[in-house]
Structures are given as structure tokens and as C-alpha cells.
Tab-separated table of C-alpha atoms in Angstrom:
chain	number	residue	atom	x	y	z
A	1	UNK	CA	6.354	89.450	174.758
A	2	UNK	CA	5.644	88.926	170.983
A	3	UNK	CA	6.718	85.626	170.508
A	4	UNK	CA	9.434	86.351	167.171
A	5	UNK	CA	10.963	88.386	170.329
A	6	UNK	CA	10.934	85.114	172.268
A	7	UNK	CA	11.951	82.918	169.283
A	8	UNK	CA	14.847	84.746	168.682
A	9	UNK	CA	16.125	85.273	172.562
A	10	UNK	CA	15.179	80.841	172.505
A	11	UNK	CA	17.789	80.566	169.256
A	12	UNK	CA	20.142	82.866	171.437
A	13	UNK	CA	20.065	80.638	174.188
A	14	UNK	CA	20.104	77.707	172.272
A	15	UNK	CA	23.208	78.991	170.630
A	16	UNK	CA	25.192	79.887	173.534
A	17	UNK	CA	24.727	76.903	175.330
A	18	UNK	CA	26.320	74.778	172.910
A	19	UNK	CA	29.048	77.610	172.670
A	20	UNK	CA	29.320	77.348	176.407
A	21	UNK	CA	29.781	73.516	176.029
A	22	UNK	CA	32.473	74.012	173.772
A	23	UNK	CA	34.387	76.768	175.707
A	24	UNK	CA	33.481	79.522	172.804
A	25	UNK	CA	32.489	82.543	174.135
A	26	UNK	CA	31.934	85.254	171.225
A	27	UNK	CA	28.213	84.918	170.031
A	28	UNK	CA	27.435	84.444	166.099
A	29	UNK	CA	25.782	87.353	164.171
A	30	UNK	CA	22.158	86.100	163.857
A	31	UNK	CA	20.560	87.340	160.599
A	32	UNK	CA	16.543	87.244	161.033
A	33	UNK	CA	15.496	86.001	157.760
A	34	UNK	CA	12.013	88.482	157.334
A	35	UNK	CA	11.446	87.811	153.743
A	36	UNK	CA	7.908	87.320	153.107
A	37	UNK	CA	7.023	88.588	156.543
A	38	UNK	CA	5.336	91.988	156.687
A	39	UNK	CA	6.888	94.710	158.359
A	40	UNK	CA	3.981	94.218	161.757
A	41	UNK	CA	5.708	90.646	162.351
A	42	UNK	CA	8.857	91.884	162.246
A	43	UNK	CA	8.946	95.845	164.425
A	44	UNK	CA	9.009	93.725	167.708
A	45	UNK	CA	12.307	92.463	167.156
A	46	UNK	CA	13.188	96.066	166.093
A	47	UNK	CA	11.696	97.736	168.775
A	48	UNK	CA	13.748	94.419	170.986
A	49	UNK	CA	16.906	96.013	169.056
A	50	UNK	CA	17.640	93.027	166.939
A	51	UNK	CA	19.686	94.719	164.133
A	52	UNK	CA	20.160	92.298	161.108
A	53	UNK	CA	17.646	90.953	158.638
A	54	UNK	CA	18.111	88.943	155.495
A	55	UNK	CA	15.957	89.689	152.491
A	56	UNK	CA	15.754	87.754	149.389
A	57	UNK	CA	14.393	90.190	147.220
A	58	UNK	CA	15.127	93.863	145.874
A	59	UNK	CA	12.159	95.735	146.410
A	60	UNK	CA	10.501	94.131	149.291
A	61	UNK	CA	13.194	95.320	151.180
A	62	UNK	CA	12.806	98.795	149.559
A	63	UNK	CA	8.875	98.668	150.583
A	64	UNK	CA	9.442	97.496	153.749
A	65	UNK	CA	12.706	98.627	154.965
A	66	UNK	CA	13.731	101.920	153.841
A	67	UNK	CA	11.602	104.634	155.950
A	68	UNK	CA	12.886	101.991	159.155
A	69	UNK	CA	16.680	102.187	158.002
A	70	UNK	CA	16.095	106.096	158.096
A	71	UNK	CA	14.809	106.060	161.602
A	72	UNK	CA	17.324	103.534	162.423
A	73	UNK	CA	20.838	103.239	160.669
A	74	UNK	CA	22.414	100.529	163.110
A	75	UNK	CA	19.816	98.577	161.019
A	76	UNK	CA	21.572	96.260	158.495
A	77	UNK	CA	19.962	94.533	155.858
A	78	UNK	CA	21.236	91.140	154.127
A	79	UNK	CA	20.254	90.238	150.532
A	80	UNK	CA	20.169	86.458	150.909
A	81	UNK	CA	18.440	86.208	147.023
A	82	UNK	CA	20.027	85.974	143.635
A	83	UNK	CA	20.715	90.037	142.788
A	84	UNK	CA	19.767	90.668	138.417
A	85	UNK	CA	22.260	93.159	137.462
A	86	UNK	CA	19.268	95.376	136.981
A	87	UNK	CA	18.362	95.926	140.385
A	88	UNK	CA	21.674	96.851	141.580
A	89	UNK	CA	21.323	100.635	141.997
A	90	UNK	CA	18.311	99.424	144.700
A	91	UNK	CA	20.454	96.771	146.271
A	92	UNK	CA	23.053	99.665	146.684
A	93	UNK	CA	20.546	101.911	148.352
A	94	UNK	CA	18.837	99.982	150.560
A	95	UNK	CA	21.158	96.696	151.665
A	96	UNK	CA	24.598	96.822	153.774
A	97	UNK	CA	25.327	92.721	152.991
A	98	UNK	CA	24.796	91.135	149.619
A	99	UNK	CA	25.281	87.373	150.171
A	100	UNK	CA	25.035	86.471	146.362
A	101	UNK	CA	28.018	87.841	143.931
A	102	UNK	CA	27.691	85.640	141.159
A	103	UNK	CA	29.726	86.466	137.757
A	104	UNK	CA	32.396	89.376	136.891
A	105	UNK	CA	29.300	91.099	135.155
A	106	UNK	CA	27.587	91.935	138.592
A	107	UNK	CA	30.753	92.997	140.419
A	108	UNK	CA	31.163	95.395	137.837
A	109	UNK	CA	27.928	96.726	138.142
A	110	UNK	CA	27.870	97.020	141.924
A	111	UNK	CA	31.192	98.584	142.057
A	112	UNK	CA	30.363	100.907	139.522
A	113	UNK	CA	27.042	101.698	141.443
A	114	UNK	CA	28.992	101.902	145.112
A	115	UNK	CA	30.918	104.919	143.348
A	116	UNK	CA	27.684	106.497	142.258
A	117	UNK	CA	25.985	106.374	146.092
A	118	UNK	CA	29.338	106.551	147.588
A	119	UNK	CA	28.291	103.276	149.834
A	120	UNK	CA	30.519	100.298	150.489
A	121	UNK	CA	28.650	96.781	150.798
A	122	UNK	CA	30.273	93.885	152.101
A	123	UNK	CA	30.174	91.392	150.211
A	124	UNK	CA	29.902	87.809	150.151
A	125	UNK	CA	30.428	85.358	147.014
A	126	UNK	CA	28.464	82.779	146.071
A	127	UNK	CA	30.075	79.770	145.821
A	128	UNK	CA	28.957	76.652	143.859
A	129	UNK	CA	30.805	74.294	145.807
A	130	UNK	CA	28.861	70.875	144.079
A	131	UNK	CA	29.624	72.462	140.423
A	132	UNK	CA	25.889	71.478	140.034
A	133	UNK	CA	25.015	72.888	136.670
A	134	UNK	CA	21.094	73.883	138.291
A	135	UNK	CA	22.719	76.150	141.041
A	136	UNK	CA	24.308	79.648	140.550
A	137	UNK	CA	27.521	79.855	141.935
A	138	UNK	CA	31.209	80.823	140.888
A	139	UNK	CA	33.008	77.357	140.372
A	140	UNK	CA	34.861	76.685	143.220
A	141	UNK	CA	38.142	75.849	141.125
A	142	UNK	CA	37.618	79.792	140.140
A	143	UNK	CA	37.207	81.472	143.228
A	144	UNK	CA	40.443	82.842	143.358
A	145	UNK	CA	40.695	83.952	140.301
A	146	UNK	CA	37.012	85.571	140.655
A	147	UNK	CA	38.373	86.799	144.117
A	148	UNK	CA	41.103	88.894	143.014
A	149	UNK	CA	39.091	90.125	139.837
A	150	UNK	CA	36.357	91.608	142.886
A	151	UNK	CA	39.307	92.857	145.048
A	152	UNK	CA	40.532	94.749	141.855
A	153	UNK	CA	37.200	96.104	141.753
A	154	UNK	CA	37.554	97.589	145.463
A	155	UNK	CA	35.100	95.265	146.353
A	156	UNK	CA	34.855	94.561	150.092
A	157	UNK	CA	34.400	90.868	149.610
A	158	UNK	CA	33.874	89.314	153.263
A	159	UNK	CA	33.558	86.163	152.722
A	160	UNK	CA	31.558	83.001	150.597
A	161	UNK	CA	28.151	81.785	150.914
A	162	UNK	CA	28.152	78.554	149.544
A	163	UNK	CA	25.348	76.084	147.707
């Protein structure tokens, strides 16, 4: 067994042990994190039928990804990295999770590219929960403000990802 198959069924365990302990009994989503990794490292937990990944950047996951994702559509992919308003017609294409909605200016532009490809992502803002001035991040004092402005957008906003 290829051992990222045998990390990941360890973290499982791992996990639902301490659920067990505390009488929980749904399992958490486990994003594999492959960023960096080429795409040898990471077919075993593929071909194992783990499902999500997280990527930090636009077109690494467009290199690596997108003949997979056409083999394989229960295959979702996370964008974990800061998304330039520039690269949003890739994000659209290739990623079902963005983790990193930002500012007004890049909800625009993803829900104006979502009409284009006729894709929904689920979304996730970023939250800068410290207000520290060297982290991206909507102000937490603004989030529901920045909230409804996405929701007006048709945005389907999931959830927050905070720093």
C-alpha cells in the first residue's frame, strides 16, 4: 500500500477515534492538501477513491488536475490560495471549492464568470478574524455586510475560512 494511502486511512482513524470518544459519529470531509505534490504522489489516493484535494494555486491545478477531473467528476478540487481576479475564468473551470473570497471586486468577477461556464462553486470567505493589517481577509466587523453583498450576487457562500 503506497503509504499517502496509509497516511490518510491513519488520519481517518485518528479522527474517528476521538469522534468515537466524544459520541460523534458523522466523519469530517478530509481535504488532501496536494499542492506542490506531483500528480504520481497523489493517483494512489485516487485510485484508493479519496475524492477532495486542496490546491493553492490556479494553474497547477489546471496542469495537474484537469484530464483526472474528466475521467473522474466525483473529483472535487479546493483552492486553499489567495485567487487574483485574473485567474478567475481558470478557477471557474477547474475548482468546485474556493476557500478564499476576499473583496466585492472578486465576487463580482466569479459570479460573472459562473454565468459564463454555467458552474456553481461553493464558496467560502475569507475571514480576517485578527484585523491584522499583513493578512487578507474581509474584516470580521464586515462580514455581514460582505455576506449579503455575495448572496446578492447568487453566490453559494458555504461558509468562512478564517486567518
Amino acid at each position: 500500500m503506497h503509504n499517502s494511502v496509509q497516511n490518510l486511512i491513519n488520519t481517518k482513524n485518528i479522527i474517528k477515534s476521538r469522534l468515537d470518544d466524544l459520541k460523534i459519529s458523522k466523519l469530517p470531509k478530509i481535504i488532501a492538501v496536494s499542492k506542490t505534490f506531483k500528480i504520481d504522489k497523489i493517483l494512489p489516493l485516487v485510485e484508493y477513491g479519496h475524492l477532495d484535494y486542496g490546491e493553492n494555486k490556479v494553474q497547477e491545478a489546471l496542469d495537474k488536475w484537469s484530464d483526472i477531473k474528466e475521467k473522474n467528476s466525483d473529483i472535487k478540487l479546493h483552492l486553499i490560495g489567495k485567487l487574483q481576479t485574473n485567474k478567475v475564468k481558470f478557477a471557474v473551470k477547474i475548482f468546485d471549492y474556493i476557500h478564499s473570497l476576499d473583496s466585492e471586486k472578486l465576487a463580482n468577477k466569479i459570479a460573472n464568470e459562473q454565468i459564463k461556464q454555467d458552474k456553481q462553486l461553493k464558496i467560502f470567505i475569507q475571514v480576517n478574524i485578527g484585523n491584522e493589517e499583513q493578512k487578507l481577509g474581509i474584516n470580521k466587523e464586515k462580514l455581514a455586510d460582505f455576506y449579503k453583498f455575495c448572496k446578492n450576487l447568487n453566490l453559494d457562500i458555504i461558509g468562512t475560512m478564517c486567518i
